Structures are given as structure tokens and as C-alpha cells.
mmCIF file of C-alpha atoms in Angstrom:
data_model
loop_
_atom_site.group_PDB
_atom_site.id
_atom_site.type_symbol
_atom_site.label_atom_id
_atom_site.label_comp_id
_atom_site.label_asym_id
_atom_site.label_seq_id
_atom_site.Cartn_x
_atom_site.Cartn_y
_atom_site.Cartn_z
ATOM 1 C CA MET A 1 -11.026 21.206 -3.327
ATOM 2 C CA SER A 2 -8.581 19.247 -1.169
ATOM 3 C CA LYS A 3 -6.533 16.549 -2.813
ATOM 4 C CA LEU A 4 -7.568 12.947 -2.190
ATOM 5 C CA ALA A 5 -5.278 10.119 -1.100
ATOM 6 C CA VAL A 6 -6.676 6.579 -1.278
ATOM 7 C CA ILE A 7 -4.750 4.347 1.116
ATOM 8 C CA THR A 8 -5.857 0.743 1.491
ATOM 9 C CA GLY A 9 -5.419 -0.950 4.847
ATOM 10 C CA GLY A 10 -5.041 2.429 6.491
ATOM 11 C CA THR A 11 -5.899 1.645 10.112
ATOM 12 C CA LYS A 12 -2.618 0.149 11.291
ATOM 13 C CA GLY A 13 1.065 -0.287 10.552
ATOM 14 C CA ILE A 14 2.550 1.364 7.511
ATOM 15 C CA GLY A 15 -0.888 2.228 6.144
ATOM 16 C CA ARG A 16 -1.753 4.151 9.303
ATOM 17 C CA ALA A 17 1.521 6.062 9.110
ATOM 18 C CA VAL A 18 0.841 6.952 5.464
ATOM 19 C CA VAL A 19 -2.660 8.172 6.321
ATOM 20 C CA ASP A 20 -1.203 10.350 9.056
ATOM 21 C CA ARG A 21 1.476 11.797 6.763
ATOM 22 C CA PHE A 22 -0.885 12.760 3.951
ATOM 23 C CA ALA A 23 -3.593 14.037 6.301
ATOM 24 C CA ALA A 24 -0.988 16.277 7.923
ATOM 25 C CA GLU A 25 -0.439 17.820 4.489
ATOM 26 C CA GLY A 26 -4.140 18.585 4.076
ATOM 27 C CA PHE A 27 -5.169 15.598 1.947
ATOM 28 C CA ASP A 28 -8.616 14.143 2.316
ATOM 29 C CA ILE A 29 -8.367 10.408 2.948
ATOM 30 C CA ALA A 30 -10.321 7.415 1.651
ATOM 31 C CA THR A 31 -9.334 4.127 3.206
ATOM 32 C CA CYS A 32 -10.609 0.671 4.030
ATOM 33 C CA SER A 33 -10.313 -2.039 6.630
ATOM 34 C CA ARG A 34 -11.969 -5.322 7.424
ATOM 35 C CA GLN A 35 -12.976 -3.902 10.832
ATOM 36 C CA GLY A 36 -15.463 -1.064 11.052
ATOM 37 C CA ASP A 37 -14.449 -0.128 14.605
ATOM 38 C CA ALA A 38 -10.855 0.375 13.451
ATOM 39 C CA LEU A 39 -12.076 2.818 10.805
ATOM 40 C CA GLU A 40 -14.067 4.761 13.393
ATOM 41 C CA GLY A 41 -11.003 4.976 15.611
ATOM 42 C CA LEU A 42 -8.930 6.243 12.706
ATOM 43 C CA LYS A 43 -11.480 8.960 11.953
ATOM 44 C CA ARG A 44 -11.366 10.141 15.564
ATOM 45 C CA ASP A 45 -7.574 10.233 15.574
ATOM 46 C CA MET A 46 -7.386 12.140 12.282
ATOM 47 C CA ALA A 47 -9.882 14.810 13.375
ATOM 48 C CA LYS A 48 -6.971 16.977 14.520
ATOM 49 C CA TYR A 49 -6.022 17.607 10.879
ATOM 50 C CA LYS A 50 -9.367 19.119 9.842
ATOM 51 C CA VAL A 51 -9.579 16.939 6.739
ATOM 52 C CA THR A 52 -12.247 14.529 5.542
ATOM 53 C CA VAL A 53 -11.522 10.888 6.347
ATOM 54 C CA ASP A 54 -13.893 8.379 4.748
ATOM 55 C CA GLY A 55 -13.711 4.691 5.540
ATOM 56 C CA PHE A 56 -15.183 1.588 3.934
ATOM 57 C CA VAL A 57 -15.368 -1.940 5.314
ATOM 58 C CA ALA A 58 -13.926 -4.353 2.751
ATOM 59 C CA ASP A 59 -11.644 -7.344 2.337
ATOM 60 C CA LEU A 60 -9.715 -6.457 -0.800
ATOM 61 C CA SER A 61 -8.488 -10.008 -1.314
ATOM 62 C CA ASN A 62 -12.027 -10.620 -2.552
ATOM 63 C CA ARG A 63 -12.450 -9.280 -6.089
ATOM 64 C CA LYS A 64 -16.080 -8.233 -5.665
ATOM 65 C CA GLU A 65 -15.314 -6.386 -2.436
ATOM 66 C CA ALA A 66 -12.356 -4.647 -4.075
ATOM 67 C CA GLU A 67 -14.556 -3.573 -6.959
ATOM 68 C CA THR A 68 -17.237 -2.348 -4.551
ATOM 69 C CA PHE A 69 -14.586 -0.351 -2.704
ATOM 70 C CA THR A 70 -13.367 1.380 -5.866
ATOM 71 C CA THR A 71 -16.939 2.146 -6.919
ATOM 72 C CA TRP A 72 -17.443 3.754 -3.513
ATOM 73 C CA VAL A 73 -14.239 5.811 -3.894
ATOM 74 C CA LEU A 74 -15.376 7.108 -7.271
ATOM 75 C CA SER A 75 -18.772 7.985 -5.770
ATOM 76 C CA LEU A 76 -17.027 10.480 -3.481
ATOM 77 C CA GLY A 77 -16.707 12.705 -6.557
ATOM 78 C CA LYS A 78 -13.079 13.662 -6.013
ATOM 79 C CA PRO A 79 -10.158 12.977 -8.379
ATOM 80 C CA VAL A 80 -7.698 10.485 -6.882
ATOM 81 C CA ASP A 81 -4.323 12.183 -6.591
ATOM 82 C CA VAL A 82 -2.566 9.355 -4.729
ATOM 83 C CA LEU A 83 -3.298 5.637 -4.506
ATOM 84 C CA VAL A 84 -1.293 3.622 -1.983
ATOM 85 C CA ASN A 85 -1.988 -0.106 -2.333
ATOM 86 C CA ASN A 86 -0.958 -1.052 1.169
ATOM 87 C CA ALA A 87 -3.487 -3.734 2.156
ATOM 88 C CA GLY A 88 -1.897 -7.135 2.519
ATOM 89 C CA SER A 89 -1.078 -10.038 4.770
ATOM 90 C CA PHE A 90 1.988 -11.972 5.894
ATOM 91 C CA HIS A 91 2.211 -15.682 6.673
ATOM 92 C CA PRO A 92 5.713 -17.128 7.046
ATOM 93 C CA GLY A 93 6.348 -20.688 6.041
ATOM 94 C CA HIS A 94 8.092 -23.099 3.721
ATOM 95 C CA LEU A 95 6.916 -23.722 0.191
ATOM 96 C CA ILE A 96 7.194 -27.481 0.421
ATOM 97 C CA ASP A 97 5.061 -27.961 3.537
ATOM 98 C CA GLU A 98 2.891 -24.879 4.090
ATOM 99 C CA GLN A 99 -0.837 -25.550 4.328
ATOM 100 C CA ASN A 100 -2.815 -25.974 1.117
ATOM 101 C CA GLY A 101 -4.497 -22.701 0.284
ATOM 102 C CA THR A 102 -1.668 -20.518 1.569
ATOM 103 C CA LEU A 103 -0.577 -19.536 -1.923
ATOM 104 C CA GLU A 104 -4.111 -18.594 -2.910
ATOM 105 C CA SER A 105 -4.519 -16.597 0.299
ATOM 106 C CA MET A 106 -1.266 -14.675 -0.160
ATOM 107 C CA ILE A 107 -1.917 -13.960 -3.843
ATOM 108 C CA GLY A 108 -5.374 -12.672 -2.960
ATOM 109 C CA ALA A 109 -4.222 -10.441 -0.122
ATOM 110 C CA ASN A 110 -1.008 -9.100 -1.626
ATOM 111 C CA LEU A 111 -1.519 -9.125 -5.397
ATOM 112 C CA TYR A 112 -5.192 -9.257 -6.331
ATOM 113 C CA SER A 113 -6.027 -6.534 -3.798
ATOM 114 C CA ALA A 114 -3.687 -4.106 -5.570
ATOM 115 C CA TYR A 115 -4.575 -5.371 -9.039
ATOM 116 C CA TYR A 116 -8.327 -4.871 -8.746
ATOM 117 C CA THR A 117 -8.116 -1.656 -6.745
ATOM 118 C CA THR A 118 -5.779 -0.142 -9.313
ATOM 119 C CA ARG A 119 -7.915 -1.262 -12.240
ATOM 120 C CA GLY A 120 -10.932 0.337 -10.618
ATOM 121 C CA LEU A 121 -9.309 3.731 -10.059
ATOM 122 C CA VAL A 122 -6.514 4.236 -12.546
ATOM 123 C CA LYS A 123 -8.648 4.744 -15.646
ATOM 124 C CA GLU A 124 -9.888 8.043 -14.261
ATOM 125 C CA MET A 125 -6.347 9.017 -13.259
ATOM 126 C CA LYS A 126 -5.227 8.208 -16.782
ATOM 127 C CA ARG A 127 -8.066 10.277 -18.269
ATOM 128 C CA LEU A 128 -7.093 13.267 -16.138
ATOM 129 C CA LYS A 129 -3.373 12.670 -16.815
ATOM 130 C CA ASN A 130 -2.647 12.983 -13.119
ATOM 131 C CA GLY A 131 -1.958 10.758 -10.158
ATOM 132 C CA HIS A 132 0.607 8.603 -8.408
ATOM 133 C CA VAL A 133 0.266 4.900 -7.612
ATOM 134 C CA PHE A 134 2.368 3.334 -4.862
ATOM 135 C CA ASN A 135 2.408 -0.453 -4.442
ATOM 136 C CA MET A 136 3.613 -1.804 -1.103
ATOM 137 C CA CYS A 137 6.068 -4.486 -2.106
ATOM 138 C CA SER A 138 8.754 -5.912 0.198
ATOM 139 C CA VAL A 139 12.378 -6.958 0.264
ATOM 140 C CA ALA A 140 10.744 -10.354 -0.276
ATOM 141 C CA SER A 141 9.973 -9.031 -3.779
ATOM 142 C CA ILE A 142 13.668 -9.008 -4.636
ATOM 143 C CA LYS A 143 15.312 -11.516 -2.308
ATOM 144 C CA ALA A 144 14.236 -15.080 -1.615
ATOM 145 C CA TYR A 145 14.630 -16.319 1.934
ATOM 146 C CA PRO A 146 13.919 -19.699 3.565
ATOM 147 C CA ASN A 147 10.845 -18.742 5.592
ATOM 148 C CA GLY A 148 9.218 -16.573 2.934
ATOM 149 C CA GLY A 149 6.900 -19.210 1.517
ATOM 150 C CA SER A 150 4.012 -18.055 -0.634
ATOM 151 C CA TYR A 151 4.269 -14.552 0.801
ATOM 152 C CA ALA A 152 7.454 -14.088 -1.221
ATOM 153 C CA ILE A 153 5.780 -15.404 -4.370
ATOM 154 C CA SER A 154 2.975 -12.867 -3.986
ATOM 155 C CA LYS A 155 5.389 -10.000 -3.391
ATOM 156 C CA PHE A 156 7.552 -10.951 -6.379
ATOM 157 C CA ALA A 157 4.365 -10.866 -8.442
ATOM 158 C CA LEU A 158 3.364 -7.477 -7.010
ATOM 159 C CA LEU A 159 6.683 -5.994 -8.064
ATOM 160 C CA GLY A 160 6.152 -7.394 -11.561
ATOM 161 C CA PHE A 161 2.694 -5.858 -11.674
ATOM 162 C CA THR A 162 4.178 -2.530 -10.586
ATOM 163 C CA LYS A 163 6.806 -2.588 -13.314
ATOM 164 C CA GLY A 164 4.217 -3.377 -15.968
ATOM 165 C CA LEU A 165 1.922 -0.640 -14.692
ATOM 166 C CA ARG A 166 4.743 1.880 -14.853
ATOM 167 C CA GLU A 167 5.318 1.119 -18.539
ATOM 168 C CA GLU A 168 1.608 1.386 -19.363
ATOM 169 C CA LEU A 169 1.046 4.694 -17.590
ATOM 170 C CA LYS A 170 4.246 6.681 -18.038
ATOM 171 C CA ASP A 171 2.971 8.383 -21.213
ATOM 172 C CA HIS A 172 -0.295 9.335 -19.510
ATOM 173 C CA GLY A 173 0.952 11.518 -16.666
ATOM 174 C CA VAL A 174 0.478 8.862 -13.974
ATOM 175 C CA ARG A 175 3.519 7.974 -11.892
ATOM 176 C CA VAL A 176 4.044 4.486 -10.444
ATOM 177 C CA THR A 177 6.350 3.574 -7.570
ATOM 178 C CA ALA A 178 7.246 0.265 -5.933
ATOM 179 C CA VAL A 179 7.823 0.633 -2.197
ATOM 180 C CA ILE A 180 10.217 -2.074 -1.010
ATOM 181 C CA PRO A 181 10.653 -1.974 2.765
ATOM 182 C CA GLY A 182 12.550 -4.418 4.871
ATOM 183 C CA ALA A 183 11.466 -5.420 8.376
ATOM 184 C CA THR A 184 9.209 -2.642 9.659
ATOM 185 C CA ARG A 185 7.975 -2.432 13.244
ATOM 186 C CA THR A 186 4.343 -3.383 12.818
ATOM 187 C CA SER A 187 2.121 -5.953 14.519
ATOM 188 C CA SER A 188 3.487 -8.639 12.183
ATOM 189 C CA TRP A 189 6.633 -8.622 14.310
ATOM 190 C CA ASP A 190 4.971 -8.614 17.756
ATOM 191 C CA SER A 191 6.323 -12.064 18.579
ATOM 192 C CA ALA A 192 9.898 -11.229 17.586
ATOM 193 C CA GLN A 193 12.343 -11.055 20.444
ATOM 194 C CA LEU A 194 14.168 -8.059 18.987
ATOM 195 C CA PRO A 195 14.493 -4.432 20.082
ATOM 196 C CA ASP A 196 12.454 -1.809 18.232
ATOM 197 C CA ASP A 197 15.591 -0.104 16.943
ATOM 198 C CA ARG A 198 16.312 -3.222 14.866
ATOM 199 C CA PHE A 199 13.327 -2.338 12.661
ATOM 200 C CA ILE A 200 12.349 0.415 10.244
ATOM 201 C CA ARG A 201 9.823 2.869 11.670
ATOM 202 C CA PRO A 202 6.504 2.912 9.761
ATOM 203 C CA GLU A 203 6.767 6.702 9.808
ATOM 204 C CA ASP A 204 10.012 6.490 7.840
ATOM 205 C CA VAL A 205 8.298 4.500 5.091
ATOM 206 C CA ALA A 206 5.479 7.061 5.036
ATOM 207 C CA GLU A 207 7.972 9.911 4.809
ATOM 208 C CA ALA A 208 9.725 8.252 1.867
ATOM 209 C CA ILE A 209 6.388 7.817 0.082
ATOM 210 C CA TYR A 210 5.429 11.436 0.616
ATOM 211 C CA GLY A 211 8.864 12.573 -0.538
ATOM 212 C CA ALA A 212 8.558 10.601 -3.773
ATOM 213 C CA TYR A 213 5.099 12.035 -4.347
ATOM 214 C CA SER A 214 6.390 15.572 -3.760
ATOM 215 C CA LEU A 215 8.757 15.551 -6.738
ATOM 216 C CA SER A 216 7.753 17.472 -9.828
ATOM 217 C CA ALA A 217 5.658 15.684 -12.443
ATOM 218 C CA ARG A 218 8.778 15.525 -14.619
ATOM 219 C CA SER A 219 10.372 12.944 -12.328
ATOM 220 C CA VAL A 220 9.414 9.615 -10.790
ATOM 221 C CA VAL A 221 11.045 7.444 -8.146
ATOM 222 C CA GLU A 222 10.422 4.022 -9.615
ATOM 223 C CA GLU A 223 11.535 2.058 -6.550
ATOM 224 C CA ILE A 224 11.968 2.949 -2.875
ATOM 225 C CA LEU A 225 14.185 0.349 -1.185
ATOM 226 C CA ILE A 226 14.457 0.793 2.590
ATOM 227 C CA ARG A 227 16.237 -1.547 4.966
ATOM 228 C CA PRO A 228 17.015 -1.432 8.685
ATOM 229 C CA GLN A 229 20.363 0.240 9.215
ATOM 230 C CA LEU A 230 21.799 -3.047 10.526
ATOM 231 C CA GLY A 231 20.486 -5.010 7.542
ATOM 232 C CA ASP A 232 17.724 -7.517 6.914
ATOM 233 C CA ILE A 233 16.318 -9.648 9.711
#
């Protein structure tokens, strides 16, 4: 049986690059998106790897939809070898004058999505004493900046969740890694008037994730911090 990688938000950006990297290694893929047509496009593009790619339409910022997604993953009948909590959203702004509801939106998209997805899948990983959880944090998890707004709050919280999860699971054979990328060339930066070489490539983040996964079970990379060569933007 092929190994299974569950990658949330796998149709674009870093998530898409991670799907591509694991599929290239022969992993079956389970992913989700809010757009069904994006999932169908992903399946077509991944056909070259001769692996199974299953997609589910869900907004993981909604607890019930996240729980429905994890129930669906478990119904596939395959042990989860890798979980990459990549789904999220970015809204820049200032804490003192951002729109009401922004904090709730960012916490839902960037923290609750990972929290409920992990809770739904990790018990089986723990039972089997196998698996690796990656949470897509951000340099905003470790460094406050003026335009970070509630996005930074949510990413600080996600890093805290990751650290707590690591402590709970380390004696049960499940590895936990915080991925902390700086500015990465995804659609979030489409309006930036900067050259592409000022950004991290999504493929580089995916390669770092796969490299951390590839270590022996005796070792874990607890944090992957990646920045553009010229520094933060």
C-alpha cells in the first residue's frame, strides 16, 4: 500500500508544491480546497505520477467542515503517514484599526483549521506510533511587524500549538515540525512590485518539508526557518 500524505489547501502556493513533491515520491494524496474545480485541476496535473489523489471541498476555518474533512480522510482506509496543515489566509493590517471580525477570521483560518484537522487525524497516528505533522507557521510567528495585524496573532498561536503538540506526541512515535517561511512567491504577493528572486520559491519550502520527513524516526527537525536570501520583506 502506498503511503498517504494529507495536505490541506493543496491546490495552490506552498500546498501545491508540497503535493507535487510527495506525489513525485509515490505518496497517495488527500487534500482539500474551497473550490471543487481547483481540486479537479490538481487531479489532472498529478496524473503523471500514477498515484491516487483524492480531494474534498471544505473550508477548514469552520469546525464542522474540518471535522467532516477528517472523517472523510479516515474513510479512505489508509494510515496517515504525513499531515501538512497548510490551509490558511493572510490579511495585512494594523491591530488598532483593522475591521472588526479580522481576528476571528485569521484565528479560524490559520489556527482552528490546523487544530481541528490535527485532532481528527492524530489519534490514529498516535495509536499506530507513526506519522509526521507539519504546521505551516510563518516568520510572523516569531517576529512582530507593523502590518501584521491579526494574521501575526494567529501565527504566533499556531507556533504555540505546534510546540505543545510536539511535547504531547514525542513519546508516541509521532514527529511534529513547525515550518516557518518568510516571504514566499505565492498569490498573496501578486500586488507586490518586487522581482520574483526577492522571494522564497514554494518548491524550496516543499523540499525542506520532504527533507525533514526523510530523516530516520530517531530524529526530528522541530523547526524549519527559511528566509529569502536578502532577508525579510
